[in-house]
PDB file of C-alpha atoms and ligand atoms in Angstrom:
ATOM      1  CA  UNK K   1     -17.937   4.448  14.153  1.00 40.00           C
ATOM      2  CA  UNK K   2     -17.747   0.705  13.281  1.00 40.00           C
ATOM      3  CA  UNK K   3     -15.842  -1.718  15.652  1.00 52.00           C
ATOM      4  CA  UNK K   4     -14.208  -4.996  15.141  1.00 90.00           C
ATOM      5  CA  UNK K   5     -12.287  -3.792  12.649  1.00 97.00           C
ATOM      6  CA  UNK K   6      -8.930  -5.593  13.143  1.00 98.00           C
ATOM      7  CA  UNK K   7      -6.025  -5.291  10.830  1.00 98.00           C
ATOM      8  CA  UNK K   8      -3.127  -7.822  10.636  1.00 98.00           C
ATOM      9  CA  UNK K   9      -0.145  -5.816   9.029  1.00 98.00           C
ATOM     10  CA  UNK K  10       3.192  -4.764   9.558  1.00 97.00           C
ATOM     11  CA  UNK K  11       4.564  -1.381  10.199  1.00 97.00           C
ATOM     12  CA  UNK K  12       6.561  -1.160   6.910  1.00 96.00           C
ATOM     13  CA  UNK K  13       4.480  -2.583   4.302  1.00 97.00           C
ATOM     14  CA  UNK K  14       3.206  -0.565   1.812  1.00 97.00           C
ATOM     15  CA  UNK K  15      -0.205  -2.661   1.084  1.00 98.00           C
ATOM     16  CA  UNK K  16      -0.716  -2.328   4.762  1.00 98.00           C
ATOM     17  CA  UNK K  17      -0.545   1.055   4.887  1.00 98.00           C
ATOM     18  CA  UNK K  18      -2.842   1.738   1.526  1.00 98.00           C
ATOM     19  CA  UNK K  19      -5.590   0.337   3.879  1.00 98.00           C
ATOM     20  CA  UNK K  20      -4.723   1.833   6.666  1.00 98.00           C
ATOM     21  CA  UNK K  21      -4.902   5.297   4.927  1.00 98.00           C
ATOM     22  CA  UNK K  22      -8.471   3.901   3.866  1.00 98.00           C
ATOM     23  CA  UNK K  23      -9.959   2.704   7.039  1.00 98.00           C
ATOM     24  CA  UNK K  24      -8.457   6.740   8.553  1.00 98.00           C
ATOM     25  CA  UNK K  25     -10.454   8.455   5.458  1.00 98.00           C
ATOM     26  CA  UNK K  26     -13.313   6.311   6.591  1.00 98.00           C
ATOM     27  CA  UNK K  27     -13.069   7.789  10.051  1.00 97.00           C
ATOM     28  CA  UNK K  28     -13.103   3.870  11.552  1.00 97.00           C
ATOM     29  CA  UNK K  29     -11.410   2.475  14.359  1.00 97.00           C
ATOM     30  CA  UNK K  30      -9.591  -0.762  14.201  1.00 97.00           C
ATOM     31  CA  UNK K  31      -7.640  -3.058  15.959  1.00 97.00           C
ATOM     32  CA  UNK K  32      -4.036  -3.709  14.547  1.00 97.00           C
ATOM     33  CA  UNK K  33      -2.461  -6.987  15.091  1.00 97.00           C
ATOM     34  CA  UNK K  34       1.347  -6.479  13.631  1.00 97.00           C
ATOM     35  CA  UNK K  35       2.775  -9.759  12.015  1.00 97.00           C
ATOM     36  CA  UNK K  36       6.539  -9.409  11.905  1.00 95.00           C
ATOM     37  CA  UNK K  37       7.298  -9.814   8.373  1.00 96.00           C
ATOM     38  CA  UNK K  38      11.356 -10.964   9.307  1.00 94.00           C
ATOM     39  CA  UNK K  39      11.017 -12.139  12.556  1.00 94.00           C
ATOM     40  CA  UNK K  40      11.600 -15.758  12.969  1.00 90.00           C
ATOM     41  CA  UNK K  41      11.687 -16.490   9.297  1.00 92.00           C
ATOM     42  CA  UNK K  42       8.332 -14.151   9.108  1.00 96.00           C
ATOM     43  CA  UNK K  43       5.101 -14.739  11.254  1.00 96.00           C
ATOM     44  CA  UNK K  44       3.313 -14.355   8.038  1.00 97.00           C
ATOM     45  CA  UNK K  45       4.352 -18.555   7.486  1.00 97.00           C
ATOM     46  CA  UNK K  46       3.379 -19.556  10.526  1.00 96.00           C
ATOM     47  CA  UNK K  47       0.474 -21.861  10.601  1.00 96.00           C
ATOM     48  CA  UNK K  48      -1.343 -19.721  12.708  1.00 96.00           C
ATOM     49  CA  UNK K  49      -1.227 -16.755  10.279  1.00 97.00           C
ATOM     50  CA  UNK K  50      -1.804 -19.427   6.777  1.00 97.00           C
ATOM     51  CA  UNK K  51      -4.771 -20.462   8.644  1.00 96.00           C
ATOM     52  CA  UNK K  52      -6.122 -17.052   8.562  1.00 96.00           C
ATOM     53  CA  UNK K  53      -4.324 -16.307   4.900  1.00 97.00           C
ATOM     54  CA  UNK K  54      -3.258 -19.027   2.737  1.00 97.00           C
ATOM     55  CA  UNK K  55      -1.566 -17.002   0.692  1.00 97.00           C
ATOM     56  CA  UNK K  56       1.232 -15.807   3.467  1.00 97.00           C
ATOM     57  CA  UNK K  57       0.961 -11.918   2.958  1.00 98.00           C
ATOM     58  CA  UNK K  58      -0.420  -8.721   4.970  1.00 98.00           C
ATOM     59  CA  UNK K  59      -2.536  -7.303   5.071  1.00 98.00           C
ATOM     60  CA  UNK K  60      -5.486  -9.269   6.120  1.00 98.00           C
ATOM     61  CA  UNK K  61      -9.022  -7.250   7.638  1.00 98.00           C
ATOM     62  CA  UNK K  62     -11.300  -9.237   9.700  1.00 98.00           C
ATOM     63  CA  UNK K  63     -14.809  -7.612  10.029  1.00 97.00           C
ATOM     64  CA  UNK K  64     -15.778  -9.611  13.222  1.00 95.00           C
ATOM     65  CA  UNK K  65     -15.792 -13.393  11.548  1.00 93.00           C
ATOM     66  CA  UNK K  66     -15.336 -12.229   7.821  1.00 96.00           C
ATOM     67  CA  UNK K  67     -11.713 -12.927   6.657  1.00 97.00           C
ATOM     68  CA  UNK K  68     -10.376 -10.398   3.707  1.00 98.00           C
ATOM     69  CA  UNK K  69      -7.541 -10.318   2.087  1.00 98.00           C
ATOM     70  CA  UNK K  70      -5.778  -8.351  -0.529  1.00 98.00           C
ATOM     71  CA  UNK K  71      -5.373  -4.514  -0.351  1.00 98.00           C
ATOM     72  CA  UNK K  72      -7.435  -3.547  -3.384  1.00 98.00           C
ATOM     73  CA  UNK K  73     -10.342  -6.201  -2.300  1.00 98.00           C
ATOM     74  CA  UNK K  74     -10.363  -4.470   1.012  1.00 98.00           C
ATOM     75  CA  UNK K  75     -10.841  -0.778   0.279  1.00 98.00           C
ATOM     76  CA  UNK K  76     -13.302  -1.993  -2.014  1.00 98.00           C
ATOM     77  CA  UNK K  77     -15.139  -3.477   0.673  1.00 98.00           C
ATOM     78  CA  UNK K  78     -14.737  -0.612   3.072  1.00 98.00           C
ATOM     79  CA  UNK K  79     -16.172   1.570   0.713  1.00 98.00           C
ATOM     80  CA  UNK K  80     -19.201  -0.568  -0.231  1.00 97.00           C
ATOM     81  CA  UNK K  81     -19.604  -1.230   3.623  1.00 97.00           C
ATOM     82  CA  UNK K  82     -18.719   2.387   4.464  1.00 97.00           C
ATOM     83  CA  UNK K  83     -20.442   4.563   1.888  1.00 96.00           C
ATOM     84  CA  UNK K  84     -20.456   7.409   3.663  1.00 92.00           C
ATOM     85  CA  UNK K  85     -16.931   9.256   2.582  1.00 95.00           C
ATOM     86  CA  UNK K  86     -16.364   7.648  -0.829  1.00 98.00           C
ATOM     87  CA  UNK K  87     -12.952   6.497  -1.308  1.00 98.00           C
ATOM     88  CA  UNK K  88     -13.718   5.895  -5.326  1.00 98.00           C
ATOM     89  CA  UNK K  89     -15.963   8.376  -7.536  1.00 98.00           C
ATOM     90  CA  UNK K  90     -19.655   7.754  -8.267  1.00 95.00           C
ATOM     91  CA  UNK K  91     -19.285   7.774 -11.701  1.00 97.00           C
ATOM     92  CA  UNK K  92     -18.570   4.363 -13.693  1.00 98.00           C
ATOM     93  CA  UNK K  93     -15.297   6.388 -15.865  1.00 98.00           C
ATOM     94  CA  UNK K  94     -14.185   8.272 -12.961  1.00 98.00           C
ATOM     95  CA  UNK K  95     -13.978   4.618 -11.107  1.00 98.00           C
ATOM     96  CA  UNK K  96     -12.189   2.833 -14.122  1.00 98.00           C
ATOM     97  CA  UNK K  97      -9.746   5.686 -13.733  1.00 98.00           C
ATOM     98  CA  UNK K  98      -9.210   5.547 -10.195  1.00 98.00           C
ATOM     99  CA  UNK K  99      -9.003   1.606 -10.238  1.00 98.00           C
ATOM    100  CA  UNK K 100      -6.559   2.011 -13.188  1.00 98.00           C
ATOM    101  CA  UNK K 101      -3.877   4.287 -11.462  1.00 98.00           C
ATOM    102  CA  UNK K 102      -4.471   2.078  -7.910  1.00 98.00           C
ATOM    103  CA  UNK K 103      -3.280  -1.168  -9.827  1.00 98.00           C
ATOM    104  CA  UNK K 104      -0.947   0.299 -11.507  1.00 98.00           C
ATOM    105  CA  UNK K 105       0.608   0.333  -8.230  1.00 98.00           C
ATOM    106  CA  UNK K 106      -0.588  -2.646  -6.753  1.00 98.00           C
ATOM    107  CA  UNK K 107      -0.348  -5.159  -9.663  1.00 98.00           C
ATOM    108  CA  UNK K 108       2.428  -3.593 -11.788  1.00 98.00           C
ATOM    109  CA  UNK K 109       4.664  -2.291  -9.622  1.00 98.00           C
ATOM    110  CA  UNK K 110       4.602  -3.323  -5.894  1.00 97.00           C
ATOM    111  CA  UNK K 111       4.243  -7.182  -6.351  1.00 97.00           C
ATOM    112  CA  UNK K 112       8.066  -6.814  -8.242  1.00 97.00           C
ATOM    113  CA  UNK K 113       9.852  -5.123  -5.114  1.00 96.00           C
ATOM    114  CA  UNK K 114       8.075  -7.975  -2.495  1.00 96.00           C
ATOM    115  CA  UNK K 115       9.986  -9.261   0.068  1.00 96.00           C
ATOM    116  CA  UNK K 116       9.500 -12.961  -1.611  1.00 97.00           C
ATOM    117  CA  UNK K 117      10.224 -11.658  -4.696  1.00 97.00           C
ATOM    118  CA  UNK K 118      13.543 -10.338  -3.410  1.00 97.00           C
ATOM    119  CA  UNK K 119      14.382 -12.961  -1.444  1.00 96.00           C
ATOM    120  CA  UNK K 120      13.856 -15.801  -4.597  1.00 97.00           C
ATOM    121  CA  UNK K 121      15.839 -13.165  -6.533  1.00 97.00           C
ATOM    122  CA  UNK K 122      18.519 -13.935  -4.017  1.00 97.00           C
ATOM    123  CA  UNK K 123      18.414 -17.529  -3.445  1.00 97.00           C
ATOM    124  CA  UNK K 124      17.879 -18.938  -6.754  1.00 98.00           C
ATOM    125  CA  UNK K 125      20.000 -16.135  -8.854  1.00 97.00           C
ATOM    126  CA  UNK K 126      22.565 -14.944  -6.030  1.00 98.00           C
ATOM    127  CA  UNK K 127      21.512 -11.333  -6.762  1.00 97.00           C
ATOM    128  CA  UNK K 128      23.135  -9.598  -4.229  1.00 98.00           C
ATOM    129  CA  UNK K 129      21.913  -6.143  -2.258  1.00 96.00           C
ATOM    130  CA  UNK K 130      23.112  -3.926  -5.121  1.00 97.00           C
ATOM    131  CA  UNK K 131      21.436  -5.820  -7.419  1.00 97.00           C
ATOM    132  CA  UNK K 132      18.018  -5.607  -5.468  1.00 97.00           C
ATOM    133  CA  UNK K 133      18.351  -2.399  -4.898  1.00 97.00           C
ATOM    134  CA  UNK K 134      18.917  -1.797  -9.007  1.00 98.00           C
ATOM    135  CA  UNK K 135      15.988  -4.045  -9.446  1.00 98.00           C
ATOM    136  CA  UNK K 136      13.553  -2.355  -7.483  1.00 98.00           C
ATOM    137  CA  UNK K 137      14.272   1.118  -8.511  1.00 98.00           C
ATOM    138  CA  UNK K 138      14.010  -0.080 -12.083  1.00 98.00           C
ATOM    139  CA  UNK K 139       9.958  -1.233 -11.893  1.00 98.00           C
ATOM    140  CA  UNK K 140       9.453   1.765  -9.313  1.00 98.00           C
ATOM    141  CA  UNK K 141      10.634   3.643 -11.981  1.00 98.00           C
ATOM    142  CA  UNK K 142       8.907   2.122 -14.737  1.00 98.00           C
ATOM    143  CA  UNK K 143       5.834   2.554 -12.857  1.00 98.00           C
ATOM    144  CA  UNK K 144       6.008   6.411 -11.689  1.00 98.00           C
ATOM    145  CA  UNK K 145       7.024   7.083 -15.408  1.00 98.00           C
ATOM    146  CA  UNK K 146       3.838   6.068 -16.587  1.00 98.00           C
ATOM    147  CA  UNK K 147       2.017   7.119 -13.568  1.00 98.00           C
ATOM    148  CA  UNK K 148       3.258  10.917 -14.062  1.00 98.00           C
ATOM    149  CA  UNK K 149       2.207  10.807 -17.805  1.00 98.00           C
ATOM    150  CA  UNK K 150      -1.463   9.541 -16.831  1.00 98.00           C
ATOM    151  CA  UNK K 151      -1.557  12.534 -13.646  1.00 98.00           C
ATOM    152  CA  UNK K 152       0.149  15.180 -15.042  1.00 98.00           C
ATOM    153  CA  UNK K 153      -1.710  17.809 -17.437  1.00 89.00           C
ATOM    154  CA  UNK K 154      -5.338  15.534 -17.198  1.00 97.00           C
ATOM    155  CA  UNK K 155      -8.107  17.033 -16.552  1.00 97.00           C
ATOM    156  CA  UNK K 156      -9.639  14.727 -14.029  1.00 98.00           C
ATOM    157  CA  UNK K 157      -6.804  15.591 -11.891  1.00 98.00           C
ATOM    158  CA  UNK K 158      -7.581  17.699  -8.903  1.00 98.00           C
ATOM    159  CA  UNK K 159      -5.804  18.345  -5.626  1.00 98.00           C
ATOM    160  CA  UNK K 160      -5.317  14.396  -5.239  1.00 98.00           C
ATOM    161  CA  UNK K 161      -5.074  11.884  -7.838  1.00 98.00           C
ATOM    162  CA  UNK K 162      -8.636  12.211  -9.425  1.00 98.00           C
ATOM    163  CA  UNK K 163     -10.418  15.606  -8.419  1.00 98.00           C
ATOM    164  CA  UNK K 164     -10.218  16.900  -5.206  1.00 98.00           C
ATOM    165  CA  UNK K 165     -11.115  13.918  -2.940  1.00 98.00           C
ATOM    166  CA  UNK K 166      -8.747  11.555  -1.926  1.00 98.00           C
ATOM    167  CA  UNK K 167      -9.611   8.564  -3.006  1.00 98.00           C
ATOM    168  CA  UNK K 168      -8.022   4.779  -3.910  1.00 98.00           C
ATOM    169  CA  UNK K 169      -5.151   5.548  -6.054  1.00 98.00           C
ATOM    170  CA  UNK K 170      -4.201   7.955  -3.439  1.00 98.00           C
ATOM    171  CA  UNK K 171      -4.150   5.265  -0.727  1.00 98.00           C
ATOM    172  CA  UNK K 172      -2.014   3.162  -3.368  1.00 98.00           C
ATOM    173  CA  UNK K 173       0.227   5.902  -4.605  1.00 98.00           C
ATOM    174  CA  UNK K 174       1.375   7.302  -1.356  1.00 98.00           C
ATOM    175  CA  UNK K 175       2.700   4.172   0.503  1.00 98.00           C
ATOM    176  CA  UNK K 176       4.271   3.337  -2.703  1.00 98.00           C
ATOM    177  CA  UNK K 177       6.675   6.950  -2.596  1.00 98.00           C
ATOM    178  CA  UNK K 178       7.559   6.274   0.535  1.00 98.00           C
ATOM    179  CA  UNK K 179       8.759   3.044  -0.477  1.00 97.00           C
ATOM    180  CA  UNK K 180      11.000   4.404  -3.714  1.00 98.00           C
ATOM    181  CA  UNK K 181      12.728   6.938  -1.140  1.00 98.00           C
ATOM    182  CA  UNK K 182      13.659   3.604   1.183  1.00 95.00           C
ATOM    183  CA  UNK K 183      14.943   2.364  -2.495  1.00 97.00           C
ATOM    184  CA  UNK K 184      17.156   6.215  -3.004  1.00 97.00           C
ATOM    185  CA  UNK K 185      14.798   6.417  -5.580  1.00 98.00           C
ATOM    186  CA  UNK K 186      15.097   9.641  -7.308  1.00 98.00           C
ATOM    187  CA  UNK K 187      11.534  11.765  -7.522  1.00 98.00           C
ATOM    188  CA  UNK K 188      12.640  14.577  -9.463  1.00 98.00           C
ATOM    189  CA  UNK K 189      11.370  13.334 -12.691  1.00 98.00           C
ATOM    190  CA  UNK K 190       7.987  12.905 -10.328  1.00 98.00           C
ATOM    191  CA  UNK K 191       6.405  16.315 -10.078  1.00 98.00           C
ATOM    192  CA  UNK K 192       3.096  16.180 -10.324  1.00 98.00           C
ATOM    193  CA  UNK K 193       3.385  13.040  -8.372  1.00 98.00           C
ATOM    194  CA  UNK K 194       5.052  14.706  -5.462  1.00 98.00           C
ATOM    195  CA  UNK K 195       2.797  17.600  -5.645  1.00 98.00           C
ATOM    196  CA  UNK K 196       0.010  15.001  -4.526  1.00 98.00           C
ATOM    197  CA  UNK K 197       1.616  13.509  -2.035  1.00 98.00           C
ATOM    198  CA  UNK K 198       2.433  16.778  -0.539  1.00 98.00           C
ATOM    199  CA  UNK K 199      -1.385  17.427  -0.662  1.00 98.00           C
ATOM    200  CA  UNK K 200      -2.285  13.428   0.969  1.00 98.00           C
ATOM    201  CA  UNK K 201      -0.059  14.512   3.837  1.00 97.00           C
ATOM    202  CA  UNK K 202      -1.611  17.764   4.643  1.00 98.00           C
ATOM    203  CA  UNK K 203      -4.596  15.251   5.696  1.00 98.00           C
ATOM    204  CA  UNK K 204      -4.652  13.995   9.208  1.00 98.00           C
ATOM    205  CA  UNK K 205      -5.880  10.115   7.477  1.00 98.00           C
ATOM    206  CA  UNK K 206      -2.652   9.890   5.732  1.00 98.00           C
ATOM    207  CA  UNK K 207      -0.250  11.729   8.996  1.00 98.00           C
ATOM    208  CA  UNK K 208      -2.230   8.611  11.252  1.00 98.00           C
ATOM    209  CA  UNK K 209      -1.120   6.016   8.947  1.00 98.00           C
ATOM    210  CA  UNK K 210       2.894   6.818   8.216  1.00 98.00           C
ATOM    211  CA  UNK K 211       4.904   3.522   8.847  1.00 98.00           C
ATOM    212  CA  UNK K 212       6.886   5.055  11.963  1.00 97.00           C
ATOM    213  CA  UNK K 213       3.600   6.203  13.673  1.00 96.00           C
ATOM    214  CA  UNK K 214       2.659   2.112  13.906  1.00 97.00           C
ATOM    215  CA  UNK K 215       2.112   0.806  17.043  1.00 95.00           C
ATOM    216  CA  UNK K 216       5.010  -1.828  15.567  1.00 95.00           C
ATOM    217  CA  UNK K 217       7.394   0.536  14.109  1.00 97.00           C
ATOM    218  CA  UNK K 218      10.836   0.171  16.131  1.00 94.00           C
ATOM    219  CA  UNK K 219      11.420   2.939  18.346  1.00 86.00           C
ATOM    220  CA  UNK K 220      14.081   4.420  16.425  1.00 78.00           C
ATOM    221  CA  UNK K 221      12.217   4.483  13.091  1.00 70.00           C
TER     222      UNK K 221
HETATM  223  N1  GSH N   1      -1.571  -8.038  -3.591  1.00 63.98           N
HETATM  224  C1  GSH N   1      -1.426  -8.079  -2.167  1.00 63.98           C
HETATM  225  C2  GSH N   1       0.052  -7.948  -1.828  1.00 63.98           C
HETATM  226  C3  GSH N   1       0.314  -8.183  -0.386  1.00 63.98           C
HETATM  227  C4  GSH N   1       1.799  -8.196  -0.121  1.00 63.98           C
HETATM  228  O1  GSH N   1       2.603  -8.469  -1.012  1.00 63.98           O
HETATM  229  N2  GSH N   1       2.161  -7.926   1.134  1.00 63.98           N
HETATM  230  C5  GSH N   1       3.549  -7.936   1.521  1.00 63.98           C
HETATM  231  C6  GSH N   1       3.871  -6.773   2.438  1.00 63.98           C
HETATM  232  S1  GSH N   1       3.707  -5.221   1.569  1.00 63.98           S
HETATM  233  C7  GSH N   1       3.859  -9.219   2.265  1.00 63.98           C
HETATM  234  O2  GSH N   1       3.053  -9.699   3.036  1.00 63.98           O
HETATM  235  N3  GSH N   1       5.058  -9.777   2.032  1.00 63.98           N
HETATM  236  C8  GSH N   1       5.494 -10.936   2.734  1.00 63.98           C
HETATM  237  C9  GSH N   1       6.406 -11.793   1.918  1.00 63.98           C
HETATM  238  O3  GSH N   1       6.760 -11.438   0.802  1.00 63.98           O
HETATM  239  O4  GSH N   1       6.771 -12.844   2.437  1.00 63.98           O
HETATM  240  C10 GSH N   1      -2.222  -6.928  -1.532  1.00 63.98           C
HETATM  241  O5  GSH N   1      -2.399  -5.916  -2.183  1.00 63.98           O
HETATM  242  O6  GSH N   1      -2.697  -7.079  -0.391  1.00 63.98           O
END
C-alpha cells in the first residue's frame, strides 16, 4: 500500500471519480483534498489551486512532490506505477480498445456538459436551465449511442467493458451514467451499457468511490 497519494477533487465530478474508482481497483490509499467547484466563485480559480493546476480543473494527484493532472494521464500513471492489478490489458489492441471507449467519454462527451462550458453557454448565449439541460442530454446521448454500438454484441466484451476485468473505460463509463441520470437522461436505449454498470457496482472499488460516499458530499446527498 502506497502513501502520499493525495487527490484534489470534488464530490460530484465525474473525472474525479474515474480516478477515484482507479486508485480503489489499485487497492491504494489516498488523501482527498475536496476543492469546492461553486463555492466562492469555485476554489478551483483561486491562486492557490492555479498554482498547483493552471488549467483550473479537478482532479489533480500529487504523488508526494509530483503534480498530475488530467484524468486519463493519471490512471495511466497509476497503472504504470501500480502494475500490479492492471487497469488496461497487456495486449497493444486490447489497450487501443480500452483507450478508445475511455475517451470517448472523456474527450467526446464529458468536456461538452463542463461546468465552464455551461456556464459560457449561459453568459455569452443566455441559454437558460432548459436549454442546458437539452444540451447536455444531447452529447450524453450522442456519446452512449455510439458507445452501446462499440459494447454491445463484440466479442472483446466480457463482464465489464473489455473482458472480465475492470479496467479504464470502466472507470470512465461509470461516473459518466451517473452523470446522464443527474441530466433525466433516459438509459433505456443503453442496455448493454447498464448491464456493465450493474456489474462495476457489484465491486467494492466502484461502491467506495460513489459521489455521496465523499468525504465532501453534503449530508443530504
Ligand atoms: N480532461 C480533464 C477534465 C477535467 C474537468 O473538466 N474537471 C471538471 C470537473 S468534472 C472541472 O474541474 N470543472 C471546473 C470548471 O469547469 O470550472 C480530466 O479528465 O481530468
Amino acid at each position: 500500500m502506497t502513501t502520499g497519494l493525495v487527490l484534489y477533487g470534488y464530490w460530484r465530478s465525474s473525472a474525479a471519480y474515474r480516478v477515484r474508482i482507479a486508485l480503489n481497483l489499485k487497492g491504494l490509499s489516498y488523501e482527498t483534498r475536496p476543492v469546492h467547484l461553486l463555492r466562492n466563485g469555485g476554489e478551483q480559480h483561486s491562486p492557490d489551486y492555479r498554482e498547483i493546476n493552471p488549467q483550473e480543473l479537478i482532479p489533480c494527484l500529487l504523488d508526494g512532490e509530483r503534480v498530475i493532472t488530467q484524468s486519463m494521464a493519471i490512471m495511466e500513471y497509476l497503472d504504470e506505477t501500480h502494475p500490479e492489478t492492471p487497469i488496461l490489458p497487456i495486449d497493444a489492441r486490447g489497450r487501443a480498445r480500452v483507450r478508445a471507449l475511455a475517451m470517448t467519454v472523456a474527450c467526446d462527451m464529458h468536456p461538452l456538459g463542463n461546468l465552464r462550458v455551461l456556464n459560457q453557454l449561459e453568459s455569452q448565449f443566455s441559454a437558460d436551465e432548459a436549454q442546458r439541460g437539452e444540451w447536455s442530454r444531447h452529447w450524453i446521448a450522442t456519446g452512449f449511442n455510439a458507445l452501446e454500438a462499440m459494447l454491445a454484441d463484440n466479442a472483446a466484451t466480457g463482464r465489464y467493458c473489455h473482458g472480465d476485468t475492470p479496467s479504464i473505460a470502466d472507470a470512465c463509463l461509470i461516473p459518466q451514467l451517473y452523470n446522464a441520470r443527474r441530466w433525466k437522461l433516459p438509459l433505456g436505449e443503453y442496455p448493454t451499457l447498464q448491464r456493465i454498470e450493474q456489474a462495476c457496482n457489484e465491486l467494492e472499488a466502484f461502491q467506495l468511490a460513489v459521489p455521496e460516499a465523499q468525504p465532501d458530499a453534503p449530508v443530504s446527498a
